[in-house]
């Protein structure tokens, strides 16, 4: 069972992993303004989605869930088998969470000009590291999608949307040719494509957020 | 039986709980390594070369290949040297270990740090509340002698901050979070952990740590 919300990149990561492994599951759409008893029971610490429940045992935190899925269903591996490569995969996916997601969202959903500028700068610096890391492979995982690609779904699908809404240039083909190309390959990957949420409602949601923030100023 | 370790180097700072985590893990596994003490106000070229992304310690370099981020390093150490496992075997238990160690880094440490080292009293009080909530989750989670069961595991190593650094901070700034009345199990765990033979050898000198925190506290309250 997967508890989630439609527009969450973190939930999307788990959907991609489950689809890659061909795992059947029940999906429960949560309402974060009115959290279900199930969510509060299964994730009392953070009360957030995604939460993955396997044989009644719950796991929160998207990257922890994806690793669990990889260890439980062994075909189509998501993490490399070699310890150093595994460590690098964990490092870069954590980097995406710590350095890219927060800064990018703050770059967009911020009325303070100075703060927005700082967050744009941080996001661009972070994206540059990823650009360099991509080397000559199709994906961060090599020829097939791996942990870092899955973690990076936010960059491939959400950043293009939010940058359009805010009129910012974060992920462009001029600034980051390899990363940009990667994002196209990634969102068009057959498994990923089917796991992404529909663009319009998610776009609409962020647009609404952005407009209410900028209007109240 | 001699094990082939290869060349292992660790860049750290004496007082850093993150660097100490890695030392504990390496010592537990009996891995030979060379330690380099960094001066964070004057970072070495090697550190900047090996951790260009964060420019922080700890950095583990194994046969010339660098790794940063203490929890990533701990898992690597466990994947590479199989004796005295730090993570559980079962996927679900491993996931829980990963979850709780990240919880310690994402929620506990920041809240505790803010509860001690913030000039603004309201922010300090809020962070103290957050810290107590976080500690309560850990208290509830502790079912055995250690988080790892009968022996120390990933979560114990990650929680070293709570066992040793937190009491030092409490003494330095006059804060009380980890009391044995509120958190009997966690308090007892702290004692067991710091007295564990491998851990004991790998803690920084306490009075130096308290002195460091006192100075830090003074600079924050003075600048207000």
Coordinates of C-alpha atoms in Angstrom, one line a residue:
Chain A
X1 CA 0.0 0.0 0.0
X2 CA 1.2 3.5 -0.8
X3 CA -0.1 6.6 0.9
X4 CA 0.5 9.6 -1.2
X5 CA -0.7 12.8 -2.9
X6 CA -1.0 13.4 -6.6
X7 CA 1.4 16.3 -6.9
X8 CA 4.3 15.1 -4.7
X9 CA 7.7 14.5 -6.3
X10 CA 8.5 12.3 -3.3
X11 CA 5.5 10.1 -3.8
X12 CA 6.4 9.9 -7.5
X13 CA 9.8 8.5 -6.7
X14 CA 8.1 5.6 -5.0
X15 CA 5.7 5.0 -7.8
X16 CA 8.5 4.9 -10.3
X17 CA 10.4 2.4 -8.2
X18 CA 7.3 0.1 -7.8
X19 CA 6.6 0.3 -11.5
X20 CA 10.2 -0.5 -12.4
X21 CA 9.9 -3.7 -10.3
X22 CA 6.4 -4.5 -11.5
X23 CA 5.0 -4.5 -8.0
X24 CA 1.2 -4.4 -7.6
X25 CA 0.0 -2.1 -4.8
X26 CA -3.0 -0.3 -3.5
X27 CA -2.7 3.5 -3.7
X28 CA -4.4 5.7 -1.2
X29 CA -4.7 9.4 -2.0
X30 CA -4.3 11.5 1.1
X31 CA -5.7 14.9 1.9
X32 CA -3.0 16.7 3.8
X33 CA -5.4 19.3 5.1
X34 CA -7.3 16.4 6.7
X35 CA -4.9 13.6 7.4
X36 CA -6.3 10.1 7.6
X37 CA -6.0 8.0 10.7
X38 CA -4.1 5.6 8.6
X39 CA -1.5 8.2 7.8
X40 CA -1.1 9.3 11.4
X41 CA -0.8 5.7 12.5
X42 CA 1.7 4.7 9.8
X43 CA 3.8 7.9 10.0
X44 CA 3.5 9.3 13.5
X45 CA 6.9 11.0 13.4
X46 CA 6.5 13.2 10.3
X47 CA 2.8 12.7 9.4
X48 CA 3.8 13.1 5.7
X49 CA 3.6 11.2 2.5
X50 CA 4.8 9.0 1.0
X51 CA 4.4 6.1 3.3
X52 CA 4.8 2.6 2.0
X53 CA 3.2 -0.3 3.9
X54 CA 4.3 -3.8 3.1
X55 CA 2.6 -6.6 5.0
X56 CA 1.4 -4.1 7.5
X57 CA 4.9 -2.8 8.2
X58 CA 5.1 1.0 7.4
X59 CA 8.1 2.8 6.0
X60 CA 8.2 6.6 5.5
X61 CA 10.8 8.8 3.7
X62 CA 11.0 8.3 0.0
X63 CA 14.6 7.4 -0.4
X64 CA 14.4 4.9 2.5
X65 CA 11.4 3.4 0.8
X66 CA 13.1 3.2 -2.6
X67 CA 16.1 1.4 -1.1
X68 CA 13.7 -1.0 0.7
X69 CA 11.9 -1.7 -2.6
X70 CA 15.2 -2.4 -4.2
X71 CA 16.3 -4.8 -1.5
X72 CA 12.9 -6.6 -1.4
X73 CA 12.4 -7.1 -5.2
X74 CA 15.7 -7.9 -6.7
X75 CA 15.1 -7.7 -10.5
X76 CA 15.7 -4.5 -12.4
X77 CA 18.1 -3.2 -9.7
X78 CA 17.9 0.5 -8.8
X79 CA 21.1 0.8 -6.7
X80 CA 24.4 -0.4 -8.0
X81 CA 25.8 -3.6 -6.5
X82 CA 29.4 -2.3 -6.0
X83 CA 29.7 -0.6 -2.5
X84 CA 31.5 2.5 -3.7
X85 CA 29.0 3.1 -6.5
X86 CA 26.1 2.5 -4.0
X87 CA 27.6 5.1 -1.7
X88 CA 27.9 7.6 -4.5
X89 CA 24.3 7.0 -5.5
X90 CA 23.2 7.6 -1.9
X91 CA 25.4 10.7 -1.7
X92 CA 23.9 12.3 -4.8
X93 CA 20.3 11.4 -4.0
X94 CA 20.8 13.0 -0.5
X95 CA 22.4 16.0 -2.3
X96 CA 19.3 16.4 -4.4
X97 CA 17.1 16.4 -1.3
X98 CA 19.3 18.7 0.8
X99 CA 20.5 21.1 -1.8
X100 CA 18.2 21.2 -4.8
X101 CA 14.6 20.6 -3.7
X102 CA 14.6 23.1 -0.9
X103 CA 16.4 25.9 -2.7
X104 CA 14.4 25.5 -5.9
X105 CA 11.1 25.7 -4.1
X106 CA 12.3 28.6 -2.0
X107 CA 13.5 30.3 -5.2
X108 CA 10.0 30.2 -6.6
X109 CA 7.7 30.6 -3.5
X110 CA 9.4 33.6 -2.0
X111 CA 8.3 37.2 -2.0
X112 CA 11.5 38.6 -0.7
X113 CA 13.7 39.5 -3.7
X114 CA 17.0 39.0 -1.9
X115 CA 16.0 35.6 -0.6
X116 CA 14.8 34.6 -4.0
X117 CA 18.1 35.6 -5.6
X118 CA 20.0 33.7 -3.0
X119 CA 18.0 30.6 -3.5
X120 CA 18.2 30.8 -7.3
X121 CA 22.0 31.1 -6.9
X122 CA 22.0 28.0 -4.6
X123 CA 19.9 26.0 -7.0
X124 CA 22.1 26.9 -10.0
X125 CA 25.2 25.9 -8.0
X126 CA 23.6 22.6 -7.1
X127 CA 22.5 21.9 -10.6
X128 CA 26.0 22.5 -11.8
X129 CA 27.3 19.8 -9.6
X130 CA 24.8 17.4 -11.0
X131 CA 25.6 18.5 -14.6
X132 CA 29.2 17.6 -13.9
X133 CA 28.3 14.3 -12.3
X134 CA 26.2 13.2 -15.3
X135 CA 29.3 12.5 -17.4
X136 CA 28.6 10.8 -20.7
X137 CA 25.9 8.4 -19.6
X138 CA 22.3 8.6 -20.5
X139 CA 21.2 8.4 -16.9
X140 CA 22.9 8.9 -13.5
X141 CA 22.4 5.1 -13.2
X142 CA 24.3 4.5 -16.5
X143 CA 22.2 3.0 -19.3
X144 CA 19.3 2.4 -17.1
X145 CA 17.6 4.6 -14.5
X146 CA 18.9 4.3 -11.0
X147 CA 18.4 5.8 -7.5
X148 CA 19.8 9.2 -8.4
X149 CA 17.6 9.5 -11.5
X150 CA 14.5 8.6 -9.5
X151 CA 15.5 11.1 -6.8
X152 CA 16.0 13.6 -9.5
X153 CA 12.4 13.4 -10.8
X154 CA 11.8 16.7 -9.1
X155 CA 14.4 18.3 -11.3
X156 CA 13.1 16.7 -14.5
X157 CA 9.4 17.3 -14.0
X158 CA 8.7 19.8 -11.3
X159 CA 11.5 22.4 -11.9
X160 CA 10.4 23.1 -15.5
X161 CA 6.9 23.8 -14.2
X162 CA 7.8 26.0 -11.3
X163 CA 10.4 27.9 -13.2
X164 CA 7.8 28.7 -15.8
X165 CA 5.3 29.9 -13.2
X166 CA 7.8 32.2 -11.5
X167 CA 9.4 33.4 -14.8
X168 CA 12.8 32.0 -13.6
X169 CA 15.5 30.2 -15.6
X170 CA 16.8 27.3 -13.5
X171 CA 17.1 24.2 -15.7
X172 CA 17.8 25.4 -19.3
X173 CA 19.6 23.7 -22.1
X174 CA 22.0 26.6 -22.4
X175 CA 23.1 26.5 -18.7
X176 CA 23.0 22.7 -18.3
X177 CA 23.0 20.9 -21.6
X178 CA 23.6 17.4 -20.2
X179 CA 21.2 17.8 -17.4
X180 CA 18.5 19.2 -19.7
X181 CA 18.9 16.3 -22.1
X182 CA 18.8 13.9 -19.2
X183 CA 15.5 15.4 -18.0
X184 CA 14.0 14.9 -21.5
X185 CA 15.2 11.3 -21.6
X186 CA 14.0 10.7 -18.1
X187 CA 10.4 12.0 -18.4
X188 CA 10.1 10.1 -21.7
X189 CA 11.3 6.8 -20.2
X190 CA 8.3 4.4 -20.6
X191 CA 8.1 3.5 -16.9
X192 CA 8.6 7.1 -15.7
X193 CA 6.1 8.5 -18.1
X194 CA 3.4 6.3 -16.7
X195 CA 4.3 7.2 -13.1
X196 CA 4.3 11.0 -13.5
X197 CA 1.2 12.9 -12.4
X198 CA -0.8 14.8 -15.0
X199 CA 0.8 18.1 -15.7
X200 CA -2.2 20.4 -15.6
X201 CA -3.5 19.9 -12.0
X202 CA 0.1 20.1 -10.6
X203 CA 0.9 23.2 -12.6
X204 CA -2.4 24.7 -11.5
X205 CA -1.6 23.9 -7.9
X206 CA 1.8 25.6 -7.9
X207 CA 0.5 28.5 -9.9
X208 CA -2.2 29.1 -7.3
X209 CA 0.3 29.0 -4.5
X210 CA 2.6 31.4 -6.4
X211 CA -0.2 33.8 -7.2
X212 CA -1.5 33.9 -3.6
X213 CA 2.0 34.6 -2.3
X214 CA 2.7 37.4 -4.7
X215 CA -0.8 38.8 -4.5
X216 CA -0.7 39.1 -0.7
X217 CA 2.4 41.3 -1.1
Chain B
X1 CA 43.4 -13.7 9.8
X2 CA 44.7 -10.5 8.2
X3 CA 42.1 -8.7 6.1
X4 CA 42.9 -6.7 3.0
X5 CA 41.8 -3.2 3.9
X6 CA 43.5 -1.2 1.2
X7 CA 44.5 2.3 1.9
X8 CA 42.0 4.0 4.2
X9 CA 42.2 7.7 5.1
X10 CA 39.8 9.7 7.2
X11 CA 39.6 13.5 7.3
X12 CA 38.0 14.8 10.4
X13 CA 37.9 17.3 13.3
X14 CA 38.4 16.2 16.9
X15 CA 35.1 17.6 18.2
X16 CA 32.9 16.6 15.3
X17 CA 30.3 14.1 16.2
X18 CA 30.0 13.2 12.5
X19 CA 33.7 12.4 12.2
X20 CA 33.6 10.4 15.4
X21 CA 30.8 8.2 14.0
X22 CA 33.1 7.1 11.2
X23 CA 36.0 6.4 13.6
X24 CA 33.7 4.3 15.8
X25 CA 32.6 2.2 12.8
X26 CA 36.1 1.7 11.5
X27 CA 37.4 0.7 14.9
X28 CA 34.5 -1.7 15.5
X29 CA 35.5 -3.4 12.3
X30 CA 39.2 -3.3 13.1
X31 CA 40.0 -1.4 9.9
X32 CA 43.4 0.3 9.8
X33 CA 43.3 3.9 8.7
X34 CA 45.2 7.1 8.7
X35 CA 43.6 10.0 10.4
X36 CA 44.0 13.6 9.3
X37 CA 42.9 16.4 11.6
X38 CA 41.5 19.3 9.6
X39 CA 41.4 23.0 10.6
X40 CA 38.1 24.1 9.3
X41 CA 39.1 27.8 9.2
X42 CA 42.0 26.8 6.9
X43 CA 40.8 23.8 4.9
X44 CA 43.5 21.6 3.4
X45 CA 43.8 21.2 -0.4
X46 CA 43.1 17.5 0.1
X47 CA 39.8 18.2 1.8
X48 CA 38.7 20.6 -0.9
X49 CA 39.8 18.1 -3.6
X50 CA 38.0 15.1 -1.9
X51 CA 34.8 17.0 -0.9
X52 CA 34.3 19.8 -3.4
X53 CA 30.6 19.7 -3.0
X54 CA 30.2 20.3 0.8
X55 CA 33.9 21.1 1.8
X56 CA 33.2 19.4 5.1
X57 CA 34.3 16.6 7.3
X58 CA 34.2 13.7 7.6
X59 CA 35.6 12.4 4.4
X60 CA 36.6 8.8 4.0
X61 CA 39.1 8.0 1.2
X62 CA 39.4 4.3 0.4
X63 CA 42.0 3.4 -2.2
X64 CA 41.9 7.0 -3.5
X65 CA 38.1 7.1 -3.8
X66 CA 36.5 9.8 -1.6
X67 CA 33.2 9.7 0.1
X68 CA 31.4 12.4 2.1
X69 CA 28.4 12.5 4.5
X70 CA 28.8 10.4 7.6
X71 CA 25.7 8.2 7.2
X72 CA 26.7 7.4 3.6
X73 CA 30.2 6.6 4.8
X74 CA 28.8 4.3 7.6
X75 CA 26.8 2.3 5.1
X76 CA 29.8 2.1 2.8
X77 CA 31.9 0.8 5.6
X78 CA 29.3 -1.8 6.4
X79 CA 29.0 -2.9 2.8
X80 CA 32.7 -3.2 2.4
X81 CA 33.8 -4.9 5.6
X82 CA 31.4 -7.6 6.6
X83 CA 32.5 -8.3 10.2
X84 CA 30.6 -6.7 13.2
X85 CA 27.7 -5.6 11.0
X86 CA 26.3 -2.2 11.7
X87 CA 23.1 -2.5 9.8
X88 CA 20.5 -5.3 10.2
X89 CA 20.2 -8.1 7.6
X90 CA 16.4 -7.9 7.1
X91 CA 15.3 -5.3 4.5
X92 CA 12.6 -3.9 6.8
X93 CA 14.9 -3.6 9.8
X94 CA 17.5 -1.9 7.6
X95 CA 14.9 0.6 6.4
X96 CA 14.0 1.4 9.9
X97 CA 17.7 1.9 10.8
X98 CA 18.1 4.2 7.9
X99 CA 14.9 6.1 8.9
X100 CA 15.9 6.6 12.5
X101 CA 19.5 7.7 11.7
X102 CA 18.2 10.2 9.2
X103 CA 15.6 11.4 11.8
X104 CA 18.5 12.0 14.2
X105 CA 20.3 14.2 11.6
X106 CA 17.2 15.9 10.1
X107 CA 15.3 16.6 13.3
X108 CA 17.2 15.9 16.6
X109 CA 20.5 17.6 15.9
X110 CA 19.2 20.8 14.3
X111 CA 16.6 21.2 17.1
X112 CA 19.1 20.7 19.9
X113 CA 21.6 23.0 18.3
X114 CA 19.0 25.7 17.9
X115 CA 17.7 25.2 21.4
X116 CA 21.2 25.9 22.7
X117 CA 22.8 28.4 20.3
X118 CA 20.1 30.9 19.3
X119 CA 20.1 34.4 20.7
X120 CA 16.3 34.8 20.4
X121 CA 14.6 33.4 23.4
X122 CA 11.3 32.5 21.7
X123 CA 13.2 30.5 19.0
X124 CA 15.2 28.8 21.7
X125 CA 12.1 27.8 23.5
X126 CA 10.4 26.5 20.4
X127 CA 13.5 24.5 19.5
X128 CA 13.7 23.1 23.0
X129 CA 10.1 21.8 22.6
X130 CA 11.0 20.3 19.3
X131 CA 14.0 18.6 20.8
X132 CA 11.9 17.1 23.6
X133 CA 9.4 15.8 21.0
X134 CA 12.2 14.3 19.0
X135 CA 13.9 12.7 22.0
X136 CA 10.5 11.2 23.0
X137 CA 10.3 9.4 19.6
X138 CA 13.7 7.9 20.3
X139 CA 12.8 7.0 23.8
X140 CA 9.8 5.1 22.5
X141 CA 11.8 3.4 19.8
X142 CA 14.4 2.1 22.2
X143 CA 13.4 -1.5 23.1
X144 CA 16.7 -3.2 23.8
X145 CA 20.0 -2.3 25.4
X146 CA 20.9 -0.5 22.1
X147 CA 18.9 0.6 19.1
X148 CA 20.8 -2.1 17.3
X149 CA 19.7 -4.8 19.8
X150 CA 22.4 -6.3 22.0
X151 CA 25.2 -4.7 20.0
X152 CA 25.5 -1.1 18.7
X153 CA 24.3 -0.5 15.2
X154 CA 23.8 2.4 12.8
X155 CA 21.2 4.2 14.9
X156 CA 23.4 4.0 18.0
X157 CA 26.4 5.4 16.2
X158 CA 24.3 8.2 14.7
X159 CA 22.8 9.0 18.1
X160 CA 26.2 9.4 19.7
X161 CA 25.6 13.1 19.6
X162 CA 22.8 12.6 22.1
X163 CA 24.9 10.4 24.4
X164 CA 27.9 12.6 24.6
X165 CA 27.6 16.0 22.8
X166 CA 24.2 16.9 24.2
X167 CA 25.2 16.5 27.9
X168 CA 28.3 18.7 27.1
X169 CA 26.1 21.3 25.5
X170 CA 23.6 21.1 28.4
X171 CA 26.4 21.8 30.8
X172 CA 27.9 24.6 28.8
X173 CA 24.7 26.6 28.2
X174 CA 22.6 25.6 31.2
X175 CA 20.0 23.7 29.3
X176 CA 18.3 20.5 30.4
X177 CA 16.8 18.2 27.8
X178 CA 18.0 14.7 28.3
X179 CA 16.9 14.1 31.9
X180 CA 16.6 10.6 33.3
X181 CA 13.1 11.4 34.7
X182 CA 11.7 12.3 31.2
X183 CA 13.8 9.8 29.2
X184 CA 14.8 6.9 31.5
X185 CA 15.6 4.5 28.7
X186 CA 17.4 7.0 26.5
X187 CA 19.4 8.2 29.5
X188 CA 20.5 4.7 30.4
X189 CA 21.3 4.0 26.8
X190 CA 23.5 7.1 26.8
X191 CA 25.5 5.6 29.7
X192 CA 25.8 2.2 28.0
X193 CA 26.9 3.8 24.7
X194 CA 29.6 6.0 26.1
X195 CA 31.0 3.2 28.2
X196 CA 31.1 0.8 25.3
X197 CA 34.8 -0.2 24.9
X198 CA 35.1 1.0 21.3
X199 CA 33.1 4.1 21.8
X200 CA 34.9 5.1 24.9
X201 CA 38.2 5.2 23.0
X202 CA 36.7 7.4 20.3
X203 CA 35.2 10.3 22.2
X204 CA 36.8 13.7 22.4
X205 CA 37.9 15.0 25.8
X206 CA 34.8 16.3 27.5
X207 CA 36.2 19.4 29.2
X208 CA 37.5 20.6 25.8
X209 CA 34.1 20.1 24.3
X210 CA 32.3 21.9 27.1
X211 CA 34.8 24.8 26.7
X212 CA 34.2 24.9 23.0
X213 CA 30.4 25.1 23.5
X214 CA 30.7 27.7 26.2
X215 CA 32.7 29.9 23.9
X216 CA 30.2 29.4 21.1
X217 CA 27.3 30.2 23.4
X218 CA 29.1 33.3 24.7
X219 CA 29.7 34.6 21.1
X220 CA 26.0 34.2 20.3
X221 CA 24.6 35.8 23.4
X222 CA 27.2 38.6 23.3
X223 CA 26.5 39.7 19.7
X224 CA 22.9 40.3 20.8

